[in-house]
Amino acid sequence: MGKQLEIPVIPVSHLEGHVLTSRFNQAQPNQNKDTFPLLKFPYLSVLLTGKHAEIVLNRGVGLHTVMGMSIDSGIGECIDKAFKQFMKFEDVLKDKA
């Protein structure tokens, strides 16, 4: 499509976005004490979806190695179903009293 429209195409790794979001909740000045220090490389990520599960070694931006993956969708489906059941209690979970 980019070639036909003569515009650049920028490749984006959807899964890399997921494994890097762990680094977003870092401590900032004037922020509450519930933040965490910056997660430094290397670290492991576990990606669980309704379609697959992966364990990924993250060594840097763009430097990720899949260490293992499920051969079926059972793990991700289980997590999805548990989350749907869990969310039935959303009102109770938000009540901090």
PDB file of C-alpha atoms in Angstrom:
ATOM      1  CA  MET A   1       0.000   0.000   0.000  1.00  0.00           C
ATOM      2  CA  GLY A   2       2.835   2.393   0.846  1.00  0.00           C
ATOM      3  CA  LYS A   3       4.492   1.681  -2.491  1.00  0.00           C
ATOM      4  CA  GLN A   4       1.269   2.330  -4.399  1.00  0.00           C
ATOM      5  CA  LEU A   5       0.692   5.592  -2.524  1.00  0.00           C
ATOM      6  CA  GLU A   6       4.395   6.510  -2.703  1.00  0.00           C
ATOM      7  CA  ILE A   7       4.620   7.057   1.044  1.00  0.00           C
ATOM      8  CA  PRO A   8       7.058   5.493   3.521  1.00  0.00           C
ATOM      9  CA  VAL A   9       6.004   2.476   5.533  1.00  0.00           C
ATOM     10  CA  ILE A  10       7.328   2.329   9.090  1.00  0.00           C
ATOM     11  CA  PRO A  11       7.461  -1.198  10.508  1.00  0.00           C
ATOM     12  CA  VAL A  12       6.174  -1.492  14.072  1.00  0.00           C
ATOM     13  CA  SER A  13       6.486  -4.560  16.270  1.00  0.00           C
ATOM     14  CA  HIS A  14       3.217  -4.964  18.138  1.00  0.00           C
ATOM     15  CA  LEU A  15       4.712  -7.507  20.563  1.00  0.00           C
ATOM     16  CA  GLU A  16       7.758  -5.335  21.242  1.00  0.00           C
ATOM     17  CA  GLY A  17       5.354  -2.657  22.425  1.00  0.00           C
ATOM     18  CA  HIS A  18       3.959  -5.085  24.971  1.00  0.00           C
ATOM     19  CA  VAL A  19       7.323  -6.210  26.336  1.00  0.00           C
ATOM     20  CA  LEU A  20       8.588  -2.626  26.644  1.00  0.00           C
ATOM     21  CA  THR A  21       5.558  -1.290  28.556  1.00  0.00           C
ATOM     22  CA  SER A  22       7.006  -2.831  31.722  1.00  0.00           C
ATOM     23  CA  ARG A  23       9.502   0.033  31.678  1.00  0.00           C
ATOM     24  CA  PHE A  24       6.824   2.771  31.670  1.00  0.00           C
ATOM     25  CA  ASN A  25       5.922   2.763  35.385  1.00  0.00           C
ATOM     26  CA  GLN A  26       9.176   4.297  36.535  1.00  0.00           C
ATOM     27  CA  ALA A  27       9.697   6.706  39.401  1.00  0.00           C
ATOM     28  CA  GLN A  28       9.313  10.395  38.487  1.00  0.00           C
ATOM     29  CA  PRO A  29       9.892  13.494  40.622  1.00  0.00           C
ATOM     30  CA  ASN A  30       6.765  14.577  42.542  1.00  0.00           C
ATOM     31  CA  GLN A  31       5.051  11.243  41.929  1.00  0.00           C
ATOM     32  CA  ASN A  32       3.493   8.982  44.549  1.00  0.00           C
ATOM     33  CA  LYS A  33       5.503   6.248  46.228  1.00  0.00           C
ATOM     34  CA  ASP A  34       3.643   3.445  44.394  1.00  0.00           C
ATOM     35  CA  THR A  35       5.807   3.767  41.294  1.00  0.00           C
ATOM     36  CA  PHE A  36       8.688   1.415  40.626  1.00  0.00           C
ATOM     37  CA  PRO A  37      12.287   2.119  39.658  1.00  0.00           C
ATOM     38  CA  LEU A  38      13.148   1.885  35.968  1.00  0.00           C
ATOM     39  CA  LEU A  39      13.271  -1.736  34.894  1.00  0.00           C
ATOM     40  CA  LYS A  40      16.732  -2.299  33.455  1.00  0.00           C
ATOM     41  CA  PHE A  41      17.716  -4.697  30.702  1.00  0.00           C
ATOM     42  CA  PRO A  42      17.906  -7.667  30.593  1.00  0.00           C
ATOM     43  CA  TYR A  43      14.551  -8.911  31.884  1.00  0.00           C
ATOM     44  CA  LEU A  44      12.017 -11.626  31.047  1.00  0.00           C
ATOM     45  CA  SER A  45       8.477 -10.957  29.862  1.00  0.00           C
ATOM     46  CA  VAL A  46       5.576 -13.373  29.745  1.00  0.00           C
ATOM     47  CA  LEU A  47       3.033 -12.586  27.024  1.00  0.00           C
ATOM     48  CA  LEU A  48      -0.317 -14.289  27.494  1.00  0.00           C
ATOM     49  CA  THR A  49      -3.184 -13.752  25.079  1.00  0.00           C
ATOM     50  CA  GLY A  50      -6.162 -15.729  23.902  1.00  0.00           C
ATOM     51  CA  LYS A  51      -4.114 -16.969  20.978  1.00  0.00           C
ATOM     52  CA  HIS A  52      -0.625 -17.676  22.305  1.00  0.00           C
ATOM     53  CA  ALA A  53       1.810 -17.553  25.212  1.00  0.00           C
ATOM     54  CA  GLU A  54       5.480 -16.590  24.986  1.00  0.00           C
ATOM     55  CA  ILE A  55       8.408 -16.124  27.333  1.00  0.00           C
ATOM     56  CA  VAL A  56      10.654 -13.396  25.937  1.00  0.00           C
ATOM     57  CA  LEU A  57      14.167 -12.361  26.968  1.00  0.00           C
ATOM     58  CA  ASN A  58      14.436  -8.589  26.549  1.00  0.00           C
ATOM     59  CA  ARG A  59      18.044  -7.403  26.162  1.00  0.00           C
ATOM     60  CA  GLY A  60      17.330  -3.915  24.796  1.00  0.00           C
ATOM     61  CA  VAL A  61      15.059  -1.995  22.461  1.00  0.00           C
ATOM     62  CA  GLY A  62      14.766  -4.188  19.385  1.00  0.00           C
ATOM     63  CA  LEU A  63      16.752  -6.984  21.066  1.00  0.00           C
ATOM     64  CA  HIS A  64      14.241  -9.639  22.057  1.00  0.00           C
ATOM     65  CA  THR A  65      14.529 -13.416  21.963  1.00  0.00           C
ATOM     66  CA  VAL A  66      11.545 -15.739  22.295  1.00  0.00           C
ATOM     67  CA  MET A  67      12.722 -18.337  24.806  1.00  0.00           C
ATOM     68  CA  GLY A  68       9.587 -20.449  24.639  1.00  0.00           C
ATOM     69  CA  MET A  69       6.032 -20.466  23.364  1.00  0.00           C
ATOM     70  CA  SER A  70       2.894 -22.508  23.728  1.00  0.00           C
ATOM     71  CA  ILE A  71       2.012 -24.967  20.990  1.00  0.00           C
ATOM     72  CA  ASP A  72      -1.684 -24.450  21.594  1.00  0.00           C
ATOM     73  CA  SER A  73      -3.836 -21.591  22.817  1.00  0.00           C
ATOM     74  CA  GLY A  74      -4.814 -23.161  26.138  1.00  0.00           C
ATOM     75  CA  ILE A  75      -2.827 -20.852  28.430  1.00  0.00           C
ATOM     76  CA  GLY A  76      -4.034 -17.631  26.837  1.00  0.00           C
ATOM     77  CA  GLU A  77      -7.629 -18.827  26.675  1.00  0.00           C
ATOM     78  CA  CYS A  78      -7.493 -19.758  30.363  1.00  0.00           C
ATOM     79  CA  ILE A  79      -6.228 -16.277  31.297  1.00  0.00           C
ATOM     80  CA  ASP A  80      -8.910 -14.614  29.151  1.00  0.00           C
ATOM     81  CA  LYS A  81     -11.691 -16.672  30.732  1.00  0.00           C
ATOM     82  CA  ALA A  82     -10.398 -16.046  34.252  1.00  0.00           C
ATOM     83  CA  PHE A  83     -10.225 -12.303  33.571  1.00  0.00           C
ATOM     84  CA  LYS A  84     -13.834 -12.248  32.338  1.00  0.00           C
ATOM     85  CA  GLN A  85     -14.945 -13.965  35.538  1.00  0.00           C
ATOM     86  CA  PHE A  86     -12.780 -11.641  37.620  1.00  0.00           C
ATOM     87  CA  MET A  87     -14.305  -8.543  36.003  1.00  0.00           C
ATOM     88  CA  LYS A  88     -17.776  -9.584  37.186  1.00  0.00           C
ATOM     89  CA  PHE A  89     -16.573  -8.304  40.561  1.00  0.00           C
ATOM     90  CA  GLU A  90     -15.185  -5.019  39.230  1.00  0.00           C
ATOM     91  CA  ASP A  91     -17.394  -2.849  41.474  1.00  0.00           C
ATOM     92  CA  VAL A  92     -16.300  -4.736  44.585  1.00  0.00           C
ATOM     93  CA  LEU A  93     -12.631  -4.558  43.586  1.00  0.00           C
ATOM     94  CA  LYS A  94     -12.762  -0.789  43.101  1.00  0.00           C
ATOM     95  CA  ASP A  95     -14.314  -0.258  46.566  1.00  0.00           C
ATOM     96  CA  LYS A  96     -11.284   0.369  48.754  1.00  0.00           C
ATOM     97  CA  ALA A  97     -13.279   0.864  51.937  1.00  0.00           C
TER      98      ALA A  97
END
